[in-house]
Structures are given as structure tokens and as C-alpha cells.
Short mmCIF file of C-alpha atoms in Angstrom, two decimals:
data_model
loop_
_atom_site.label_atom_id
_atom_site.label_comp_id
_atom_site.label_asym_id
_atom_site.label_seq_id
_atom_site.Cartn_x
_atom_site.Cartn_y
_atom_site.Cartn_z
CA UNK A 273 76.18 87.89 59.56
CA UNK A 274 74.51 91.10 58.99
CA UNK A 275 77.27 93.57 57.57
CA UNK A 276 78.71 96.17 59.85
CA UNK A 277 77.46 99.47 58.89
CA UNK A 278 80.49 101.91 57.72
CA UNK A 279 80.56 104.85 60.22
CA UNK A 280 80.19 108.10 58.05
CA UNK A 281 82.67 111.04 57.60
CA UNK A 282 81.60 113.05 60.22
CA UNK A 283 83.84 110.75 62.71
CA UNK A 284 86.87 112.61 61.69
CA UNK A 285 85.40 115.81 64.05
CA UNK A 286 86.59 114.10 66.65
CA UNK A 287 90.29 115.34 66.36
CA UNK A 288 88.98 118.71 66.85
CA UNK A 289 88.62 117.26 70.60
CA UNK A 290 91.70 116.04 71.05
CA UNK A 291 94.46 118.23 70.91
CA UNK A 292 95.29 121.76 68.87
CA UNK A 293 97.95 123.11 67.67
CA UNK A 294 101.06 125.46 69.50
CA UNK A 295 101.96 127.43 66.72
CA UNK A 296 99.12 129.21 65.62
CA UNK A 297 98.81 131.20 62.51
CA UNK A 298 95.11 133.05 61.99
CA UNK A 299 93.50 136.08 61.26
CA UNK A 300 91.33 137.53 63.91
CA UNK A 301 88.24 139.11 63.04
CA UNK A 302 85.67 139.84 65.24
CA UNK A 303 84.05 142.51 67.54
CA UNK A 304 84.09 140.59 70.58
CA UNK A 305 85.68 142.14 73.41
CA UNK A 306 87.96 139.32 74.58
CA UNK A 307 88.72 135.97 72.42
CA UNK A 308 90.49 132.91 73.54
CA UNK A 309 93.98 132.23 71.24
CA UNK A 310 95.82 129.38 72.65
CA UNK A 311 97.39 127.47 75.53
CA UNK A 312 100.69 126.38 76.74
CA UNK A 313 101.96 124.25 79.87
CA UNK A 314 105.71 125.05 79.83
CA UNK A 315 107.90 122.43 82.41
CA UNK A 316 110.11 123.11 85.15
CA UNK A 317 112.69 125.06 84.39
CA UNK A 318 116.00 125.27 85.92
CA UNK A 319 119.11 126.05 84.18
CA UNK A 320 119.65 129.76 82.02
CA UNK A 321 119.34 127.65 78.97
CA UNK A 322 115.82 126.15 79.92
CA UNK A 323 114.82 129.64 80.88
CA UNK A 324 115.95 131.04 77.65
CA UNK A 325 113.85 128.55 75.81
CA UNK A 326 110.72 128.74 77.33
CA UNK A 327 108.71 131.46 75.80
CA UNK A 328 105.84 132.71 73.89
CA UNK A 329 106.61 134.84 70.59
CA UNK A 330 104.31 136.85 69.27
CA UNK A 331 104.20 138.53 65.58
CA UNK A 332 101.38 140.25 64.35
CA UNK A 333 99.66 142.65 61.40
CA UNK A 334 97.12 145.01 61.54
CA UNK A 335 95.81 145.11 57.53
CA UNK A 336 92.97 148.15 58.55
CA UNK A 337 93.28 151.17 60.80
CA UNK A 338 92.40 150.08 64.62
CA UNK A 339 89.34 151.39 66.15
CA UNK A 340 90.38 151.61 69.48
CA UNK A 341 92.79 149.93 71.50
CA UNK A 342 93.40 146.60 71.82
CA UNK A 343 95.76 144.23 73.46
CA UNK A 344 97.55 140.43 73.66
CA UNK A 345 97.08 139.49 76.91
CA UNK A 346 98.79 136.47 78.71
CA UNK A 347 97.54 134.85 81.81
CA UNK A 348 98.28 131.68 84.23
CA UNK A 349 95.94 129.61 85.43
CA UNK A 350 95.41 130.59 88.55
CA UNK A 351 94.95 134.10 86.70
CA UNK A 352 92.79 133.04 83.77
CA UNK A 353 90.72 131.61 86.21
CA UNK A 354 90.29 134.79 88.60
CA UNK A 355 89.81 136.70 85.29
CA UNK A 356 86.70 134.63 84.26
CA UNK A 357 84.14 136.80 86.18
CA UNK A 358 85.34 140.23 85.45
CA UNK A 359 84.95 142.92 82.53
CA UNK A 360 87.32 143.27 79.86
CA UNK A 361 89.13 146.43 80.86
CA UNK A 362 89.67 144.67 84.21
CA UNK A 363 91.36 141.46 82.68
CA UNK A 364 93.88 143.50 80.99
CA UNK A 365 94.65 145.34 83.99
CA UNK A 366 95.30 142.24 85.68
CA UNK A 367 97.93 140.63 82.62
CA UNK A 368 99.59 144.54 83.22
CA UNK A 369 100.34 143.90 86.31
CA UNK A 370 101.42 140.57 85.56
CA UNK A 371 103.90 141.86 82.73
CA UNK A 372 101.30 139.96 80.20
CA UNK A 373 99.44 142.68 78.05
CA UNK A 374 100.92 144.45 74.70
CA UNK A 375 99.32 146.82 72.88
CA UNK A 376 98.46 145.85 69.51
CA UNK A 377 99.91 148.97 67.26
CA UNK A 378 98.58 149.56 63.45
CA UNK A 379 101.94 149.23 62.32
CA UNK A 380 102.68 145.45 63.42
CA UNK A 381 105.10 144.23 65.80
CA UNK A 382 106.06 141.62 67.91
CA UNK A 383 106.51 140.45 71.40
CA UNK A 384 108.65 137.98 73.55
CA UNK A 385 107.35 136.56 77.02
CA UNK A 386 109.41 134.52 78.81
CA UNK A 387 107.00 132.37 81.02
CA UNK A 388 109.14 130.10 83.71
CA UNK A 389 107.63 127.50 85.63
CA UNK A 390 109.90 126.76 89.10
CA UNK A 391 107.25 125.95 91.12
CA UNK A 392 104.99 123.70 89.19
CA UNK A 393 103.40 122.89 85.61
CA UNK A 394 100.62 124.84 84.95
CA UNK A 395 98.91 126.53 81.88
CA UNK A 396 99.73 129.83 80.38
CA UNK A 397 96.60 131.04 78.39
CA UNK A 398 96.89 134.03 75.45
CA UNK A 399 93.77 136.12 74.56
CA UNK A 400 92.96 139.38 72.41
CA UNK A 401 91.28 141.81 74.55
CA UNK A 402 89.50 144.36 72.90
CA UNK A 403 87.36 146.04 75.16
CA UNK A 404 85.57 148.64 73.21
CA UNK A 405 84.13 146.20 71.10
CA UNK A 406 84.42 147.72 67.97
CA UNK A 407 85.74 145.81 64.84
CA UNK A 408 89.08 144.56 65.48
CA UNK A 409 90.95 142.68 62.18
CA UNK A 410 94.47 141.51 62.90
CA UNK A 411 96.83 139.11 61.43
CA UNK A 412 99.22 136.85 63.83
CA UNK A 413 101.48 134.31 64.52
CA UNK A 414 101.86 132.80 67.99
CA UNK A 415 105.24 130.11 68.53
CA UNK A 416 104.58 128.59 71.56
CA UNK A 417 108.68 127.07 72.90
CA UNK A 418 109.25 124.56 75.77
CA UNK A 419 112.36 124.47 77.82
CA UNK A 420 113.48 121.60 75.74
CA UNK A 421 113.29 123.80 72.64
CA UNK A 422 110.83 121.26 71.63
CA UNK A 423 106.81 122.84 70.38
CA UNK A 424 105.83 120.28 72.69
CA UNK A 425 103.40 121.34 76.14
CA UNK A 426 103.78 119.55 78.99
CA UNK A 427 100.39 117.57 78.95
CA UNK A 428 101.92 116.32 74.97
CA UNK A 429 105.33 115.48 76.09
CA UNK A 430 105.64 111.33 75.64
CA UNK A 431 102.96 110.98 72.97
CA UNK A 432 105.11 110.66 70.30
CA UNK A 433 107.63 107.87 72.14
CA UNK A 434 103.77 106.20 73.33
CA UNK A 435 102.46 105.83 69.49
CA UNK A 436 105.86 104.49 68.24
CA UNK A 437 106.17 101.79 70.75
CA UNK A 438 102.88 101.26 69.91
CA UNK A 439 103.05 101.24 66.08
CA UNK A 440 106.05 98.39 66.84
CA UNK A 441 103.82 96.67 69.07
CA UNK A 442 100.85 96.53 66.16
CA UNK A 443 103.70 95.71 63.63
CA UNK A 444 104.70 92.33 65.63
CA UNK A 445 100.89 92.02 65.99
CA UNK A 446 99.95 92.33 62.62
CA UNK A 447 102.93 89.93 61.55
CA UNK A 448 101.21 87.14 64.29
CA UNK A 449 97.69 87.45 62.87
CA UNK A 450 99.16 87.01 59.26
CA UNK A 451 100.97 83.95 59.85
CA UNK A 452 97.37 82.99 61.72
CA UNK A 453 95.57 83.35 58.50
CA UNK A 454 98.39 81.28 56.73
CA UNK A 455 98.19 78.51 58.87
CA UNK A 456 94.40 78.20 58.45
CA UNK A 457 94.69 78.38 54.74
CA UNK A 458 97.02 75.55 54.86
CA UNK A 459 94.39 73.66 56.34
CA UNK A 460 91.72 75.13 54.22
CA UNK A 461 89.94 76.38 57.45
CA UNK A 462 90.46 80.28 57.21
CA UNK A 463 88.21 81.72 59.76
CA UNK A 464 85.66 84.74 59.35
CA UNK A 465 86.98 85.82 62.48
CA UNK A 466 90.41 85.78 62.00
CA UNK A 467 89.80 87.96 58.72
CA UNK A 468 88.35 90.36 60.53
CA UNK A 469 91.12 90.44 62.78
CA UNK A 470 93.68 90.98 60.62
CA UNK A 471 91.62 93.31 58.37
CA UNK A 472 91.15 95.43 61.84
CA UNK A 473 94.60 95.21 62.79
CA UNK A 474 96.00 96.41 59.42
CA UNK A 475 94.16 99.97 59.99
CA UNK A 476 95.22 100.19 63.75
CA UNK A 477 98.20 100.02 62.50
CA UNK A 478 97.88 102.35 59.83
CA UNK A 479 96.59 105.22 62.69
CA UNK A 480 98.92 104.15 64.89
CA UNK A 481 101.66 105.15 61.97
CA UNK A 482 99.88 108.38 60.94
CA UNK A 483 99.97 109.06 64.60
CA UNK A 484 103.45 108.64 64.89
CA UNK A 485 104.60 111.02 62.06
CA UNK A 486 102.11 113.56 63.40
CA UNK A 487 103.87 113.68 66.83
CA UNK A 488 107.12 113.27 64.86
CA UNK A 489 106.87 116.53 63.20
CA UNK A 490 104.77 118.54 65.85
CA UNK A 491 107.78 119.04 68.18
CA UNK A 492 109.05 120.60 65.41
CA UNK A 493 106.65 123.03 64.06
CA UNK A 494 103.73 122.88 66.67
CA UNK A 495 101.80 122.08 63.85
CA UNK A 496 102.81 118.78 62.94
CA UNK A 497 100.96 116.52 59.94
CA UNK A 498 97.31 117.62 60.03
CA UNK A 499 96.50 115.56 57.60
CA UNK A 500 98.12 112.54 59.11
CA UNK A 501 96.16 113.32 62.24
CA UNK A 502 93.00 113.55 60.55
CA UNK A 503 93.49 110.32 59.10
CA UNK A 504 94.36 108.44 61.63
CA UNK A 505 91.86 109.86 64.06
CA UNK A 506 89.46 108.70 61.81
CA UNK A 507 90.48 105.07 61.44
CA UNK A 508 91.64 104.42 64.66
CA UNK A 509 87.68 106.16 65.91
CA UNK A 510 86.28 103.54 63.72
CA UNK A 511 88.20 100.81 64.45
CA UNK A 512 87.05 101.57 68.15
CA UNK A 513 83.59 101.62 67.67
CA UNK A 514 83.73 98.16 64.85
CA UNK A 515 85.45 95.99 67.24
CA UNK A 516 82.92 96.74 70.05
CA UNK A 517 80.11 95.91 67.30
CA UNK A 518 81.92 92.80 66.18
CA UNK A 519 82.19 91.69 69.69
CA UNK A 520 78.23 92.27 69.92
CA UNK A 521 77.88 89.97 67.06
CA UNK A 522 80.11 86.85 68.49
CA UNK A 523 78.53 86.86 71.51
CA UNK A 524 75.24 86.46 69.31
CA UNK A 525 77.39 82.73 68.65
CA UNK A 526 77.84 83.73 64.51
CA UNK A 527 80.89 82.48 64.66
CA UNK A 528 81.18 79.81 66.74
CA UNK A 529 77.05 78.47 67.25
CA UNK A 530 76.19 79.42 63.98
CA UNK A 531 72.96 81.48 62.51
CA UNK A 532 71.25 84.37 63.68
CA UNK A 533 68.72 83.82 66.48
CA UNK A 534 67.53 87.36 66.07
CA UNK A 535 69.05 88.81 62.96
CA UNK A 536 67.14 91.68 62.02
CA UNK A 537 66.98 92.44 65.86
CA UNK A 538 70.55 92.43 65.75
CA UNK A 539 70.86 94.61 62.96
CA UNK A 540 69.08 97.20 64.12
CA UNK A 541 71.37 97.29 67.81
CA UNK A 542 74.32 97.39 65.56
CA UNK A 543 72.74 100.46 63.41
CA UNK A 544 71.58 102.16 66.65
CA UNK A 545 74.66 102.06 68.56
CA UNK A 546 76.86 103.29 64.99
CA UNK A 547 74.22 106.31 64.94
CA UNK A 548 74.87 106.91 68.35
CA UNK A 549 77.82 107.25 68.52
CA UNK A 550 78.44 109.28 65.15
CA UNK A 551 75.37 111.48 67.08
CA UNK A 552 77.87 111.94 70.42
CA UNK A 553 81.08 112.63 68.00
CA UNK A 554 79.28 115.29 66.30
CA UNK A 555 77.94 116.93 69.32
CA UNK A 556 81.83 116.68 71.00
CA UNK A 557 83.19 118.95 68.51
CA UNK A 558 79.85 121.12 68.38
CA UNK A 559 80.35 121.85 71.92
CA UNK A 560 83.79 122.22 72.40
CA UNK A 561 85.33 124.74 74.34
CA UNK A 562 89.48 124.78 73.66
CA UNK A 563 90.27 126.69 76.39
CA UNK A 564 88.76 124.65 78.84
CA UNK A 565 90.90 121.50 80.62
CA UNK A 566 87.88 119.89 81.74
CA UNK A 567 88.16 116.03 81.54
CA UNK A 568 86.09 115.42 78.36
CA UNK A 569 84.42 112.28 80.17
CA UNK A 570 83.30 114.51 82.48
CA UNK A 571 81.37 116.37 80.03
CA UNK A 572 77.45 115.87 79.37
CA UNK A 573 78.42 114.72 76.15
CA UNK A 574 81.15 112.12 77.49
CA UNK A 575 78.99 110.75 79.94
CA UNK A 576 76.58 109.93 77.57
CA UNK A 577 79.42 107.82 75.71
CA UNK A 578 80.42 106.39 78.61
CA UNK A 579 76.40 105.47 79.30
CA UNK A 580 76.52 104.15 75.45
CA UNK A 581 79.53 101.69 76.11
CA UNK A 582 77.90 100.17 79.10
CA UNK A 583 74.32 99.92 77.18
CA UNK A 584 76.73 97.80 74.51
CA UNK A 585 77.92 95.93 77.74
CA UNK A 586 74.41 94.87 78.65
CA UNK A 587 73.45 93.92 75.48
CA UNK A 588 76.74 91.88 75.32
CA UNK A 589 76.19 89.86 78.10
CA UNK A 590 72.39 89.41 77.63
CA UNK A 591 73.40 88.21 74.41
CA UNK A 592 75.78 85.63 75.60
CA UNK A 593 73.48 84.42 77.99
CA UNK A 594 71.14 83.41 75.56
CA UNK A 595 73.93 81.57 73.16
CA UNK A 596 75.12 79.61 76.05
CA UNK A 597 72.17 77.96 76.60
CA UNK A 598 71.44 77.53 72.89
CA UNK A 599 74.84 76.28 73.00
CA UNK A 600 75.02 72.31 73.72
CA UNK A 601 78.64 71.44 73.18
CA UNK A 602 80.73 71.48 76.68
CA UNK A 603 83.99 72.91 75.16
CA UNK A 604 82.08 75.56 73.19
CA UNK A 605 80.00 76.77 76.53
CA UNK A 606 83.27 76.67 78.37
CA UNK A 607 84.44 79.11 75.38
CA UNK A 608 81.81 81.69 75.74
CA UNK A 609 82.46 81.85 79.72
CA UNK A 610 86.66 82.78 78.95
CA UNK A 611 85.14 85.24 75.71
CA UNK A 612 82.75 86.89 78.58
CA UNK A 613 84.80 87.05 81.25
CA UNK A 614 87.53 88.77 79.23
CA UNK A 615 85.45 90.83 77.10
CA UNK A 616 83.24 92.12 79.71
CA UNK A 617 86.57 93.53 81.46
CA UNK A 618 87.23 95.04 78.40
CA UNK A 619 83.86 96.88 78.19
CA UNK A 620 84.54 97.89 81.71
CA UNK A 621 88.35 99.20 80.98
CA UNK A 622 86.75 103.12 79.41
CA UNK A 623 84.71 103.81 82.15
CA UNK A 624 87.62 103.09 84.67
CA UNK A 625 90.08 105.00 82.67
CA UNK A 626 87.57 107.84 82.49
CA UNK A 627 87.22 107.58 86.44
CA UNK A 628 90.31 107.22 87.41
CA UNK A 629 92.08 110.05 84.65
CA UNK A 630 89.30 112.91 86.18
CA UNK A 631 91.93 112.55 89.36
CA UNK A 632 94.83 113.08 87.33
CA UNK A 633 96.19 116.72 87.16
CA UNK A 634 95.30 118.77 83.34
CA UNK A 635 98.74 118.72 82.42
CA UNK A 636 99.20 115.17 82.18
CA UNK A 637 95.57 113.81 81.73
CA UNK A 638 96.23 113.65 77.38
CA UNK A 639 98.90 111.66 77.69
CA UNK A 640 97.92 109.67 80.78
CA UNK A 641 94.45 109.24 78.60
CA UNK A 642 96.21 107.86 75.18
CA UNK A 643 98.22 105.86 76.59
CA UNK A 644 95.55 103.99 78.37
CA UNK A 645 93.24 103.92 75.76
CA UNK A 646 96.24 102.55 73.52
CA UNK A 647 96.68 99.93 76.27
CA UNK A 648 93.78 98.40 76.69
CA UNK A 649 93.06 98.46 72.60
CA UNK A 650 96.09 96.44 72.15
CA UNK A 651 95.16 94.01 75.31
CA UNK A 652 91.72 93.40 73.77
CA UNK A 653 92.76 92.95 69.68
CA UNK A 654 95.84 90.04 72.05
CA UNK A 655 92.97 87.89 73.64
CA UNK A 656 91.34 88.18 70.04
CA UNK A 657 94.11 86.93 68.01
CA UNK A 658 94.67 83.93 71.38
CA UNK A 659 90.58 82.84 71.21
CA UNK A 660 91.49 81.90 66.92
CA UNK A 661 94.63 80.73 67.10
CA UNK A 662 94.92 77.71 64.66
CA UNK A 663 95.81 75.53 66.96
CA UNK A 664 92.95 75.65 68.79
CA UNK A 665 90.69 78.05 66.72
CA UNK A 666 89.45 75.23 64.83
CA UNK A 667 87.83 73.55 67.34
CA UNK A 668 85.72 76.53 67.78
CA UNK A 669 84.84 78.61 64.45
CA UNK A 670 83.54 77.89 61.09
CA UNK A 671 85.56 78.11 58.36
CA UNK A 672 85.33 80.94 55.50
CA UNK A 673 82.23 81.08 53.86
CA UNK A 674 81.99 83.32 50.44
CA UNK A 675 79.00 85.68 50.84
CA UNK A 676 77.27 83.41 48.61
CA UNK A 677 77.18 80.32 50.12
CA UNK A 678 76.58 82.19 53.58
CA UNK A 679 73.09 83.32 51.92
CA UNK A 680 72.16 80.45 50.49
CA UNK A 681 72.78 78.71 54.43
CA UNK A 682 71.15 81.34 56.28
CA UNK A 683 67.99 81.25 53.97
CA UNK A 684 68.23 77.08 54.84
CA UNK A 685 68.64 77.98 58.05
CA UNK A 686 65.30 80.18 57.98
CA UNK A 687 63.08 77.39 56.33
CA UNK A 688 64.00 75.17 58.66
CA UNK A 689 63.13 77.15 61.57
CA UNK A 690 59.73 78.13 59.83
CA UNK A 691 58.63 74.40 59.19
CA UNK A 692 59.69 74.22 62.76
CA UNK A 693 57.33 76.50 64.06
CA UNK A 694 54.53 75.53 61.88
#
């Protein structure tokens, strides 16, 4: 088996797409006439205590003498939107009459909105407006409160209850796959696959965790554990993409039908589709616009992954096709139609998530989107852990080869096919 290439650094961009954070603490310096801050959905409130809560507190610092006036300005949706296609000076009018512009004064200050949602969830959107253009430097801190009292918005509320169930899920997962392993060593059968597996399931696990303490603390601060988000981004990213490629390679029958029928061919797809996707990662957080709630999979750069995952589906099932009729054991063909059938709904599960979630209203679609994605990850790593269970796994897969001695039988393997062709 050719080794799965290790998917570069650059992965970890991707949690610049995925959420930001509430409380944001930054130094503005620019001559741009109006800049983007941060956004809030606040929830329903309807008692004085929920009302109380839900605000936006602003402190700020002007270290140099201001130019010429400038203002925090704080629209809805419905108002950010209206706001797009106007000049500056016109934007702030419209967050004055809305009771959303301050004046940012050379000697500091702060400011309290209270932003109530009765109606509906929607966003609230903050922006520095300065108009004039000139240099503006300013120092600030933005808090952004829910009516819970939590740092949570609306479209974040449930994450952290999603990844722990999750990370207990994994746990009792992980746990299964070990004693899996065990029971093959006992027979002195340990599987490739089942090493993989585990191996796979250990660092879903580990995101899944990071995850968990990054939510934990978030509501909190609105900050939460960067560095535990980072990390876990990362690995669970990778895991993503090195389970697809694995399933690539057992439908090539390396596990089960033995040998490469087109190794180098092989390696190259397996290359390709890393670099692609590393390529599309890259180019997510290159063109990423934070203020817009846009689906991401609705964006050039999402459709292309989406294109990507069902170019890995093709190659999948063109793949098995040709192992099944290399294939000439009945119980082993019957396994590659269950592996197919399942895994091929699998392949299909991202673009029907990404379908169905561009229905699903902005405040909800993170959540709705991670827990979907953690769903169907789980679902696929389950029929992987059923297709080597000892029981039956045996019947199916070759037992653990040291790198070695899988060499020396692939380079067999190769003479034999060459005085076969000769």
C-alpha cells in the first residue's frame, strides 16, 4: 500500500472559516472609510432579566489625535443590508436614527447597546465608520452578551452540548476498536485495517476533545481556547480528508484482494486529491469575507469541494468495479457490494448536507452544519469498525504485515506479473 501522503500545515486555515470570536480585542488602523468589526445574533428575549443581558459593550482608546470624526456604528440585518449600496456618511445616518452610532472621542470611552430580539433571531453587525478617510488609529474592546448571560450567538448555541456527546460517543468507539485489535492479536491476525481504524479514531477523538474545551470556555469569554480550536480543526480536517483516501485505497481490494493493480496510478489520485484539497483550504480562508452569512458550500470555492468529493466518488466506484471482477471468491464479491453500497452513501452524505443546510436560516446553519457533519463522520468510522470485526473480519482481510515483508511481497508480486506478460 502506497503511504498516505501527510496533508501539510496550511490545513489549519481552515478555522479561520468556521467561526470567530464575540469578544473582540484589536487595534484598528486603517484609512478606510467604513470597516467590518463583528457580529452577533442575540435570541428572543422576554423577561427584564433577558433584556438586561442582551447587549453589546463597547470600550475603546484613541492613542493619537483624531483626524476627523469617526463613529461605532451598529446595524441589523435588514439594515446592514440596505446600508450595503450607500456612502459612508449615509450609513451612519441610518445607525443615528436607529440609536446605533457613537462618536469615537480622543479621550476614550465606552458605550452600552441594548439590542432585543422579540420578533425573531437575526444578526446585529458593528462597524467603524470613518468617512473622511483620513488615518484613523483606535484601540477597542467589543463584549458581545446573550440573554442567557452566556458569549454564546444564537447560530453557536448547542455546539458545545453537540461535541461532548460526541467526544462520549468516540470514547465508547475508541474503547470497541481497541478491544477489536485485542482480539485479533489473540489470534495473531491483527489487521492493517483495523490499525488504521483505531489509529484514526484516536485523533477524532482527540479534536472532538479540543473541541469540547473550546466551546467549554467560549461561553465564557467569547474567546474560548484558540489554541484548542486550532488543533483540533486541524486533526479532525485531516482525519476527513485520510479516511476518504483510505476508502479509495480498499476499494482498490489492498486489503482484502491483495496487491496493487495500478499502484503508481493510485498514488498519484491519492497525491492529487491531498493537493486539492490543501489548494481549496487555502483559497477558503484567502477569500473569506466574515461578515458575510453566505452558506460556505455555496461559495465558488465550496462548490469546487463539493465537485472534488464526488470526483473521489467516481473514482471509488470505478475502482470497485474493477476489484470485483478481479475478485473470484463469492463471499469476498458479496463484501465489496455491502462496502459500496454503504460507502457510496457516505460519499453522497456532504453534498446533501450542503443542499439541504443552504435552506436552513443563517442563524442556525453552524450548528445545523456540525452537527451533521459530526453525524455522518461517526456513522461512516461505525460501518468501518462492523466490516473488521474479528469475528468476521478474518474471513476477509490479511493479517499485519511489517513494512518489510509487505515490500519484499509486492516486489514478488511484480515479477510475477512481468513473467506473466512476457
Amino acid at each position: 500500500m502506497p503511504p498516505l501522503p501527510l496533508l501539510p500545515l496550511p490545513l489549519l486555515a481552515l478555522l479561520v472559516v468556521a467561526t470567530q470570536a464575540r469578544d473582540v480585542r484589536d487595534t484598528l488602523d486603517t484609512a478606510d472609510g467604513f470597516t467590518f468589526v463583528v457580529k452577533f445574533c442575540y435570541q428572543v428575549t422576554d423577561t427584564a432579566e433577558e433584556q438586561e443581558n442582551a447587549r453589546m459593550d463597547i470600550s475603546w482608546a484613541v492613542p493619537s489625535a483624531l483626524a476627523s470624526p469617526a463613529y461605532f456604528t451598529v446595524f441589523d440585518d435588514s439594515q446592514w443590508a440596505s446600508a450595503a449600496g450607500v456612502d459612508c456618511w449615509a450609513k451612519v445616518d441610518a445607525a443615528k436614527q436607529a440609536g446605533g452610532a457613537t462618536p469615537i472621542t480622543a479621550s476614550g470611552g465606552v458605550a452600552h447597546y441594548h439590542l432585543l430580539d422579540h420578533v425573531r433571531h437575526r444578526f446585529w453587525y458593528l462597524a467603524v465608520a470613518n468617512c473622511n478617510e483620513t488615518r484613523l488609529k483606535v484601540k477597542f474592546d467589543v463584549q458581545c452578551t446573550n440573554a442567557d448571560g452566556t458569549e454564546f450567538s444564537c447560530e453557536e448555541k448547542g455546539l458545545l452540548p453537540t461535541y461532548a456527546v460526541f467526544l462520549a460517543l468516540y470514547i465508547v468507539l475508541l474503547c470497541t476498536a481497541l478491544v477489536s485489535d485485542f482480539l485479533f492479536w489473540l489470534k495473531q491476525s491483527l489487521q492493517s485495517l483495523s490499525l488504521l481504524l483505531t489509529v484514526l479514531l484516536v485523533l477524532l477523538t482527540l479534536a472532538c476533545m479540543l473541541s469540547t474545551i473550546h466551546w467549554a470556555t467560549y461561553g465564557n469569554n467569547g474567546i474560548g481556547c484558540k489554541g484548542c480550536y486550532i488543533a483540533g480543526l486541524l486533526v479532525d480536517s485531516t482525519v476527513e480528508v485520510a479516511f476518504m483516501l483510505v476508502l479509495l485505497v480498499a476499494a482498490q481490494g489492498v486489503f482484502i484482494t491483495g496487491g496493487f493493480k495500478h499502484a503508481r496510478l493510485l498514488a498519484v489520485v491519492i497525491s492529487g486529491v491531498s493537493l486539492v484539497y490543501v489548494v481549496l483550504y487555502i483559497t477558503a480562508v484567502a477569500t473569506y469575507d466574515k461578515e458575510s452569512s453566505r452558506a460556505f458550500f455555496a461559495s465558488p470555492v465550496g462548490v469546487l469541494m463539493l465537485v472534488t468529493r464526488l470526483s473521489a466518488l467516481v473514482l471509488f466506484a470505478a475502482s470497485l468495479v474493477l476489484t470485483y471482477r478481479r475478485e473470484t471468491t463469492p463471499f469476498k464479491r458479496h463484501f465489496y457490494i455491502a462496502f459500496g453500497s454503504f460507502y457510496s452513501v457516505w460519499f453522497l452524505l456532504l453534498p446533501a448536507v450542503a443542499f439541504g443546510c443552504s435552506f436552513v436560516h443563517e442563524t442556525t446553519r453552524l450548528k445545523t452544519v456540525t452537527a451533521l457533519h459530526l453525524v455522518a463522520t461517526f456513522v461512516g468510522f461505525v460501518g468501518w469498525l462492523l466490516l473488521v470485526w474479528p469475528r468476521w473480519g478474518h474471513k476477509f482481510f490479511h493479517k499485519y504485515l511489517a513494512p518489510a515483508e509487505q515490500a519484499r511481497l509486492l516486489e514478488e508480486q511484480a515479477l510475477c506479473d512481468s513473467n506473466a506478460d512476457m
